[in-house]
Amino acid sequence: MLRTHTCGELRKSHVGESVTLAGWVDKYRDHAGIVFIDLRDRYGRAQIKFNLEDNSNTQKEARGLRHEDVVQVIGEVVARPDDMVNPKLATGEIEIRVNELKVLSKSATPPFLLDQPDLPNEELRLKHRVVDLRRPELQNAMVLRHKFTKIVRDYFDRHGFLDIETPILGRSSPEGARDYLVPSRVHPGCFYALPQSPQIFKQLLMCAGYDRYMQIARCFRDEDLRADRQPEFTQIDLEMAFVEQNDVLSVVDGMIAEVLKTLKGIDSPVPLPRYTHAEVMERFGSDKPDMRFGMELTDLKEIAADCGFGVFSKTIENGGRVRGLVAPQAAEKYSRKNIDALTAFVGDYGAKGLAFFRVNESGLDSPIAKFFTEEHQQAIIDKMGAKPGDLIFCVADKAPVTSAALAALRNRLGKELELFDPKAFSCLWVVEFPLLQFDAETDRWVAEHHPFCYPHPDDIELLKTDPGKVRAQSYDLVVNGYEAASGSIRIHDPAIQQQIFDLLNIKADEAERRFGFLLEGLRYGAPPHGGMALGLDRWVMLLCGYDNIRDVIAFPKTQKAADMLSGAPSMVDEKQTKELYLELNLPEE
Amino acid sequence: MLRTHTCGELRKSHVGESVTLAGWVDKYRDHAGIVFIDLRDRYGRAQIKFNLEDNSNTQKEARGLRHEDVVQVIGEVVARPDDMVNPKLATGEIEIRVNELKVLSKSATPPFLLDQPDLPNEELRLKHRVVDLRRPELQNAMVLRHKFTKIVRDYFDRHGFLDIETPILGRSSPEGARDYLVPSRVHPGCFYALPQSPQIFKQLLMCAGYDRYMQIARCFRDEDLRADRQPEFTQIDLEMAFVEQNDVLSVVDGMIAEVLKTLKGIDSPVPLPRYTHAEVMERFGSDKPDMRFGMELTDLKEIAADCGFGVFSKTIENGGRVRGLVAPQAAEKYSRKNIDALTAFVGDYGAKGLAFFRVNESGLDSPIAKFFTEEHQQAIIDKMGAKPGDLIFCVADKAPVTSAALAALRNRLGKELELFDPKAFSCLWVVEFPLLQFDAETDRWVAEHHPFCYPHPDDIELLKTDPGKVRAQSYDLVVNGYEAASGSIRIHDPAIQQQIFDLLNIKADEAERRFGFLLEGLRYGAPPHGGMALGLDRWVMLLCGYDNIRDVIAFPKTQKAADMLSGAPSMVDEKQTKELYLELNLPEE
């Protein structure tokens, strides 16, 4: 090695030793003719001192050192004078007095400095990712990501799971999101597809007898990207045979507990709390409630039906709902203008309005308070458990709109009112999602999760009579309001699978074309099985406490799915496309 | 869980316990009216006995069980009578007397039975991979693959390596093999490429300060496939900063030793032996010699130049070489007809002929023996260390042809003569490969490894005067005659990189277009670094003692790059290609 120690390693106990360090010039200064540099590597920083008396080339070269040059120094560890000790630095009690300097590589002027107060915009940093990746925030994220995957792999190994690789060059299926396609050269006109998940392959592994499977798997979706999505992402993928739902949840409970304990020192309640989908939708309006704080939704049906405010009473009449929440001690914090902004905000979720009431000692204060008798006002206050100084918000609309709008409002107010510790972790299971959803647009049932999800055993009969009421044996893990994992027990019974296909209006030939190889695999003895997938990138982001998924991926892509560093995607030689029997048919401008 | 124990777990100590087992019907027989089944899972097999007296549905259902049905049985563990103990089975001392049977899933008639004497051809087994994967050979391979990667990850973790993911959606580079392309929907006319290796990204990670990187990485090559290649394959990829060649080799030495010890109980010499490229080419004619046996090549220049056999003497005159090897005690084993076959065999490697001599007590016996005086014959015997009963083969040709032909012959004879223990492992390093090779066809120098490989420090001057003589700081790990890993120290010095590009006739704009983002990364402070990649699939194949790479991959592709199971690649909807601005331009027919 070109070093004897790392830059973060030396302490007072090393004083007197001759050492060789190598790293990047983090800072340099010429102090009364003496050159000092801070030498940096991913383990820390050490102060390097070049003697003034030394009029050799070393001294001259040292004077030429600039940010991000890579050097090797051989020297002696000396104690700093007491008044020069830097308590903020792990190596702050010592410095290296240099005997030899070797410049391993000079840096061009860096596009930005790691510690400059205002970092340049993200696009520029993504282009210069090599420099950006030197920032401690990103180095911490990569180290934590490594540790996280190590803990996860060790945990599943200890629990008898086999790490098995599934193909990246797979078969396209029009199911779900859009596939990335890979044209075949050997089979003209044919394409591979990059996997959106190893779903079918892991089910086949169960049929093949592999029992407990785990893979940290790269997945791909050619979708228009949201802020926390990437075209390629990584999931912790697992599947188990001969299990029921509780077996899967228990195994993952143990993993979460181990991760949080090891990485964050947090003790988790095991088993993690489990809520039905129906319950969280009622209490929080969301299937991924952030439970770091309360502020639950209240149903105001009786009062609304009976009150003098037409918007409320008509909504109930028309089969809609009136629900609300209480923002604690927020009455003074939100001006009329602030509330107008919130009204616009819930509008994005379909709500046509946002009623509000300031709670005071004598009742409710609101432009619409006059439509409510004193008794109705008191009933609202009582029902919602509101206190003077609180601010009540209500939405009257179709049931799903009240859920979506109030859930979003709840999340926003929770942050704005600082109702929770941002370092807390709240993990919970949401179980018993509906199996199917009716899509009015295409006038048919669609699978909520995917078409292989096993119905709740108590609801099998409902498949024939009331499909919308059928609960699935499916489950999501919710962390701080994010869906951090998702899974289900799968159908291993061909008769039930056929029933689901019939409901989804998937004809035999279509099923054969789309899922034929899964169905074929299920024919030769399929064990009951189930599993799940955890979003690794998102988990690392949550564990780091970051809010940008790109900060936990070494080489991420932009929201336009471009790699600013390599310039991918790029034009290719015509020879390359010709070999694939492809011609470009580009849009006019 | 739907079981209390696995099928391989029960012993005499469990007798009397009530247990629940679940698995596949491996065998069934009706013995004097009593139904027995062997229940199988990946942990083993257990004998299940249904009582004759039991005239319930259980008995009736048991009679209907067939191969590969999946069942759950609840019953009692009983000791088998002494004369019924099966010592070949781990559970052979017990059986389960069934109280309850639940058929979890019936199997259609399987396409083949796991233990049928002649397995169907591989194509059919790949199509029915789910059934094939139940065979013990494949289950062992998957388990060993899991263990191997676990050991490797743990080892590198312990040595401070970070597991960092690099992109699968990368940028196309015309360098090396053909890329798989992925058309972009967001950037019309542009393509991603699947990585042939994470080479550039891992070098950039070194520049970014990550020091020690490890990834088990999926790589892709759209090449016409050889028997032991796959379009997607997996490599153990690593890179280290602030190192010299010996540091990389030492780390990998330790990994190999740990793998062989843990998985095979083999003690490896550490450090593993290192040979220069020049030495192995001289002694074995190959840069990947199988050192499980000797049979080294001998140079016969002096004797050949001086002898009366024109083919030999003229070859030396024309600057060619005459080299040979001794097949021990093979004189009687190879008939003239056998030797004709060997002559045709070396012909495939370019050799125009294959001279042979049987060694007897009085000298050499051969159709060409008459061209050699008694002294020359004795000189050949002495030089080659041959003994009576041995068979000498010689090739006279251009130097590279003698190497290729004799190396191939050596491997073939080694196997045919059973000169080595097929279970042995011989690992060695070959170092100091030539940096460049002159390609006569295109009349230019090409990189032997890749253009980022650092020249040997002693040979920098030769770059200007005699590039063909320049040794690289590159290294291959050779196991049992296979290249099992490959790597190099990389160029971190832009001036030397430029020199190499000049030699390779890569112009500035071309270098920029092809490797621009690497060169850019190297500009802002690049540490000396190097690394390597180990072929994971091949390693598992070697550790399993298999000779088919597809037997160690869960879902492999055929030599035509097709997945027989899923039917990938396949046609896709026109809508999908249209969105990618592509039109098919298929060949006639």
Short mmCIF file of C-alpha atoms in Angstrom, two decimals, chain A residues 1-3 22-24 42-43 68 70 104-111 128 130-131 133-134 138-139 142-143 145-146 149-150 153-154 157 160-172 174 178-192 194 201 204-212 215 218 220 222-224 231-232 234 240-244 247 492 513 517 520-528 536 554-555 557 560-563 565-573 576-577 579-587, chain B residues 1-3 22-24 42-43 68 70 104-111 128 130-131 133-134 138-139 142-143 145-146 149-150 153-154 157 160-172 174 178-192 194 201 204-212 215 218 220 222-224 231-232 234 240-244 247 492 513 517 520-528 536 554-555 557 560-563 565-573 576-577 579-587:
data_model
loop_
_atom_site.label_atom_id
_atom_site.label_comp_id
_atom_site.label_asym_id
_atom_site.label_seq_id
_atom_site.Cartn_x
_atom_site.Cartn_y
_atom_site.Cartn_z
CA MET A 1 0.00 0.00 0.00
CA LEU A 2 1.10 3.53 -0.72
CA ARG A 3 0.24 4.44 2.88
CA ALA A 22 -1.85 9.44 1.01
CA GLY A 23 -4.93 11.42 0.13
CA TRP A 24 -6.43 14.57 -1.29
CA ARG A 42 -12.72 8.83 3.40
CA TYR A 43 -11.51 7.97 6.88
CA GLU A 68 -7.87 18.08 -4.61
CA VAL A 70 -3.42 13.76 -4.59
CA LEU A 104 0.70 11.46 -7.11
CA SER A 105 -1.58 13.53 -9.28
CA LYS A 106 -2.34 17.20 -9.78
CA SER A 107 -5.94 18.30 -9.93
CA ALA A 108 -7.35 20.73 -12.42
CA THR A 109 -9.25 23.55 -10.71
CA PRO A 110 -12.23 21.70 -9.26
CA PRO A 111 -15.69 22.73 -10.48
CA HIS A 128 -19.10 16.32 -11.74
CA VAL A 130 -16.70 12.30 -8.96
CA VAL A 131 -16.08 15.52 -7.04
CA LEU A 133 -19.13 12.01 -4.23
CA ARG A 134 -16.25 13.27 -2.08
CA LEU A 138 -22.60 11.30 0.08
CA GLN A 139 -19.77 9.28 1.59
CA MET A 142 -22.62 5.06 0.60
CA VAL A 143 -21.15 3.66 3.79
CA ARG A 145 -25.92 1.74 2.23
CA HIS A 146 -23.13 -0.82 2.39
CA THR A 149 -27.25 -4.32 2.74
CA LYS A 150 -24.70 -6.27 4.78
CA ARG A 153 -27.95 -10.17 3.74
CA ASP A 154 -26.57 -11.55 6.98
CA ASP A 157 -28.69 -15.86 5.42
CA GLY A 160 -32.07 -19.86 5.73
CA PHE A 161 -32.73 -17.69 2.71
CA LEU A 162 -30.77 -18.35 -0.47
CA ASP A 163 -29.48 -15.43 -2.52
CA ILE A 164 -30.42 -16.39 -6.09
CA GLU A 165 -29.94 -14.22 -9.15
CA THR A 166 -32.78 -13.82 -11.62
CA PRO A 167 -32.39 -12.60 -15.22
CA ILE A 168 -32.04 -8.97 -16.22
CA LEU A 169 -32.72 -9.83 -19.85
CA GLY A 170 -36.32 -10.91 -19.42
CA ARG A 171 -39.56 -11.06 -21.31
CA SER A 172 -41.75 -8.04 -21.90
CA PRO A 174 -47.64 -5.26 -20.93
CA ARG A 178 -43.75 0.52 -19.17
CA ASP A 179 -40.85 -1.84 -19.85
CA TYR A 180 -37.39 -0.90 -20.95
CA LEU A 181 -36.81 -2.96 -24.09
CA VAL A 182 -33.59 -4.50 -25.39
CA PRO A 183 -33.62 -5.40 -29.08
CA SER A 184 -32.21 -8.82 -29.93
CA ARG A 185 -29.61 -9.20 -32.66
CA VAL A 186 -29.89 -12.98 -32.83
CA HIS A 187 -33.68 -13.00 -33.03
CA PRO A 188 -34.64 -10.26 -35.52
CA GLY A 189 -37.67 -8.26 -34.48
CA CYS A 190 -37.66 -9.65 -30.96
CA PHE A 191 -36.93 -7.83 -27.71
CA TYR A 192 -35.93 -8.59 -24.18
CA LEU A 194 -35.57 -5.33 -18.26
CA PHE A 201 -39.04 -15.76 -11.28
CA LEU A 204 -41.04 -20.07 -9.94
CA LEU A 205 -38.19 -20.56 -7.49
CA MET A 206 -40.77 -21.42 -4.85
CA CYS A 207 -42.32 -23.94 -7.22
CA ALA A 208 -38.83 -25.31 -7.85
CA GLY A 209 -38.45 -25.98 -4.14
CA TYR A 210 -36.05 -23.22 -3.11
CA ASP A 211 -38.18 -22.44 -0.11
CA ARG A 212 -36.65 -19.16 1.04
CA GLN A 215 -32.07 -11.10 -3.70
CA ARG A 218 -32.07 -4.21 -9.74
CA PHE A 220 -36.42 -0.99 -14.07
CA ASP A 222 -39.61 3.40 -18.00
CA GLU A 223 -41.97 5.84 -16.33
CA ASP A 224 -42.05 9.58 -16.09
CA PRO A 231 -35.51 4.50 -13.87
CA GLU A 232 -33.39 1.80 -12.27
CA THR A 234 -32.91 -1.61 -6.16
CA MET A 240 -41.04 -17.93 1.11
CA ALA A 241 -42.83 -21.23 0.58
CA PHE A 242 -45.12 -23.10 2.95
CA VAL A 243 -45.99 -19.88 4.74
CA GLU A 244 -48.94 -17.81 5.77
CA ASP A 247 -44.68 -15.84 8.69
CA HIS A 492 -50.86 -21.27 -5.97
CA ARG A 513 -49.23 -14.87 -23.63
CA PHE A 517 -44.54 -19.39 -18.05
CA GLU A 520 -46.90 -23.51 -16.55
CA GLY A 521 -44.60 -23.43 -13.53
CA LEU A 522 -47.57 -23.59 -11.16
CA ARG A 523 -48.90 -26.74 -12.88
CA TYR A 524 -46.25 -29.16 -11.59
CA GLY A 525 -46.77 -28.91 -7.88
CA ALA A 526 -46.87 -25.38 -6.46
CA PRO A 527 -46.45 -24.83 -2.72
CA PRO A 528 -48.37 -22.07 -0.94
CA LEU A 536 -33.66 -0.30 -0.85
CA ALA A 554 -23.64 6.50 -6.36
CA PHE A 555 -24.47 7.29 -9.98
CA LYS A 557 -30.09 9.60 -13.14
CA LYS A 560 -35.28 12.98 -17.37
CA ALA A 561 -33.59 9.60 -16.92
CA ALA A 562 -30.24 10.96 -18.06
CA ASP A 563 -26.83 10.22 -16.56
CA LEU A 565 -21.80 12.03 -15.86
CA SER A 566 -21.53 9.53 -18.70
CA GLY A 567 -23.92 11.29 -21.03
CA ALA A 568 -26.23 8.28 -21.27
CA PRO A 569 -28.43 7.82 -23.17
CA SER A 570 -26.50 8.81 -26.27
CA MET A 571 -26.61 8.45 -30.03
CA VAL A 572 -25.01 5.26 -31.30
CA ASP A 573 -23.39 4.27 -34.58
CA GLN A 576 -25.21 -0.77 -34.13
CA THR A 577 -28.89 -0.15 -34.86
CA GLU A 579 -27.37 -5.02 -36.62
CA LEU A 580 -30.53 -4.94 -34.51
CA TYR A 581 -32.76 -4.52 -37.58
CA LEU A 582 -33.89 -1.14 -36.34
CA GLU A 583 -34.51 2.15 -38.05
CA LEU A 584 -35.07 5.37 -36.23
CA ASN A 585 -38.32 7.16 -36.89
CA LEU A 586 -37.71 10.40 -35.09
CA PRO A 587 -40.36 13.02 -34.39
CA MET B 1 -45.37 -22.05 8.77
CA LEU B 2 -47.25 -24.90 7.15
CA ARG B 3 -44.67 -27.31 8.61
CA ALA B 22 -44.86 -30.30 3.72
CA GLY B 23 -43.20 -31.03 0.42
CA TRP B 24 -43.31 -32.77 -2.92
CA ARG B 42 -34.64 -29.10 -0.51
CA TYR B 43 -33.48 -30.30 2.89
CA GLU B 68 -44.62 -33.86 -7.68
CA VAL B 70 -47.48 -30.94 -3.00
CA LEU B 104 -51.84 -28.43 -1.22
CA SER B 105 -51.59 -28.72 -4.96
CA LYS B 106 -51.85 -31.49 -7.54
CA SER B 107 -49.21 -31.73 -10.20
CA ALA B 108 -49.88 -32.35 -13.85
CA THR B 109 -47.84 -35.27 -15.18
CA PRO B 110 -44.30 -33.89 -14.98
CA PRO B 111 -42.37 -33.59 -18.26
CA HIS B 128 -39.26 -26.93 -17.82
CA VAL B 130 -38.96 -25.28 -12.64
CA VAL B 131 -38.93 -29.07 -12.61
CA LEU B 133 -34.28 -26.98 -10.73
CA ARG B 134 -35.60 -29.60 -8.32
CA LEU B 138 -28.94 -27.92 -9.47
CA GLN B 139 -30.05 -27.42 -5.88
CA MET B 142 -27.58 -22.85 -6.06
CA VAL B 143 -26.74 -23.49 -2.42
CA ARG B 145 -23.43 -20.28 -5.18
CA HIS B 146 -25.17 -18.65 -2.24
CA THR B 149 -21.05 -15.16 -2.58
CA LYS B 150 -21.65 -14.94 1.17
CA ARG B 153 -18.94 -10.55 0.59
CA ASP B 154 -18.01 -11.20 4.20
CA ASP B 157 -16.46 -6.41 4.10
CA GLY B 160 -12.86 -2.57 4.39
CA PHE B 161 -14.41 -2.83 0.93
CA LEU B 162 -17.67 -1.02 0.26
CA ASP B 163 -20.34 -2.70 -1.81
CA ILE B 164 -21.42 0.04 -4.22
CA GLU B 165 -23.92 -0.36 -7.05
CA THR B 166 -23.08 1.00 -10.49
CA PRO B 167 -25.62 1.68 -13.24
CA ILE B 168 -27.09 -0.98 -15.51
CA LEU B 169 -28.43 1.68 -17.86
CA GLY B 170 -25.10 2.99 -19.08
CA ARG B 171 -23.52 4.60 -22.07
CA SER B 172 -22.58 2.70 -25.19
CA PRO B 174 -17.73 0.82 -29.22
CA ARG B 178 -20.87 -5.63 -28.76
CA ASP B 179 -23.20 -3.76 -26.40
CA TYR B 180 -26.79 -4.59 -25.65
CA LEU B 181 -28.68 -1.38 -26.36
CA VAL B 182 -31.75 0.03 -24.66
CA PRO B 183 -33.65 2.65 -26.67
CA SER B 184 -34.69 5.74 -24.75
CA ARG B 185 -38.27 6.98 -24.90
CA VAL B 186 -37.51 10.33 -23.29
CA HIS B 187 -34.54 11.09 -25.54
CA PRO B 188 -35.65 10.16 -29.08
CA GLY B 189 -32.93 8.44 -31.11
CA CYS B 190 -30.72 7.87 -28.08
CA PHE B 191 -29.80 4.60 -26.43
CA TYR B 192 -28.49 3.32 -23.15
CA LEU B 194 -26.00 -2.46 -20.65
CA PHE B 201 -17.49 3.54 -12.82
CA LEU B 204 -14.36 6.88 -10.93
CA LEU B 205 -15.23 5.59 -7.46
CA MET B 206 -11.51 5.44 -6.74
CA CYS B 207 -11.16 9.04 -7.93
CA ALA B 208 -14.12 9.93 -5.70
CA GLY B 209 -12.22 8.59 -2.70
CA TYR B 210 -14.04 5.33 -2.04
CA ASP B 211 -10.76 3.53 -1.64
CA ARG B 212 -11.92 -0.08 -1.64
CA GLN B 215 -19.63 -5.36 -6.19
CA ARG B 218 -24.21 -8.23 -13.61
CA PHE B 220 -23.68 -8.11 -20.51
CA ASP B 222 -24.04 -9.36 -27.08
CA GLU B 223 -21.61 -11.87 -28.52
CA ASP B 224 -22.05 -15.17 -30.26
CA PRO B 231 -25.20 -13.02 -22.60
CA GLU B 232 -25.57 -11.88 -19.01
CA THR B 234 -21.95 -12.09 -13.00
CA MET B 240 -8.52 -0.43 -4.67
CA ALA B 241 -6.82 2.95 -4.41
CA PHE B 242 -3.31 3.74 -3.18
CA VAL B 243 -2.14 0.25 -4.09
CA GLU B 244 0.48 -1.53 -6.09
CA ASP B 247 -1.65 -5.35 -2.74
CA HIS B 492 -3.99 7.55 -13.25
CA ARG B 513 -16.32 10.58 -27.20
CA PHE B 517 -16.23 10.91 -18.61
CA GLU B 520 -12.77 14.04 -16.92
CA GLY B 521 -12.95 12.10 -13.66
CA LEU B 522 -9.19 11.55 -13.68
CA ARG B 523 -8.55 15.30 -14.01
CA TYR B 524 -9.58 16.29 -10.46
CA GLY B 525 -7.10 14.33 -8.40
CA ALA B 526 -6.81 10.62 -9.28
CA PRO B 527 -5.13 8.25 -6.85
CA PRO B 528 -3.04 5.33 -8.11
CA LEU B 536 -18.56 -15.71 -10.56
CA ALA B 554 -30.92 -20.46 -11.94
CA PHE B 555 -32.43 -19.19 -15.19
CA LYS B 557 -30.05 -18.64 -21.59
CA LYS B 560 -28.81 -18.54 -28.99
CA ALA B 561 -29.35 -16.17 -26.05
CA ALA B 562 -32.93 -17.34 -25.59
CA ASP B 563 -34.70 -18.02 -22.31
CA LEU B 565 -38.69 -20.76 -19.93
CA SER B 566 -40.09 -17.27 -20.42
CA GLY B 567 -39.76 -17.21 -24.19
CA ALA B 568 -37.53 -14.14 -24.14
CA PRO B 569 -36.73 -12.42 -26.40
CA SER B 570 -40.20 -12.05 -27.86
CA MET B 571 -42.18 -9.87 -30.21
CA VAL B 572 -43.66 -6.78 -28.58
CA ASP B 573 -46.65 -4.58 -29.35
CA GLN B 576 -44.08 -0.19 -27.57
CA THR B 577 -41.61 0.26 -30.44
CA GLU B 579 -43.01 5.01 -28.33
CA LEU B 580 -39.29 4.43 -28.75
CA TYR B 581 -39.28 5.98 -32.23
CA LEU B 582 -38.23 2.67 -33.74
CA GLU B 583 -39.24 0.82 -36.84
CA LEU B 584 -38.30 -2.73 -37.54
CA ASN B 585 -36.36 -3.37 -40.70
CA LEU B 586 -36.40 -7.14 -40.77
CA PRO B 587 -34.35 -9.31 -43.10
#
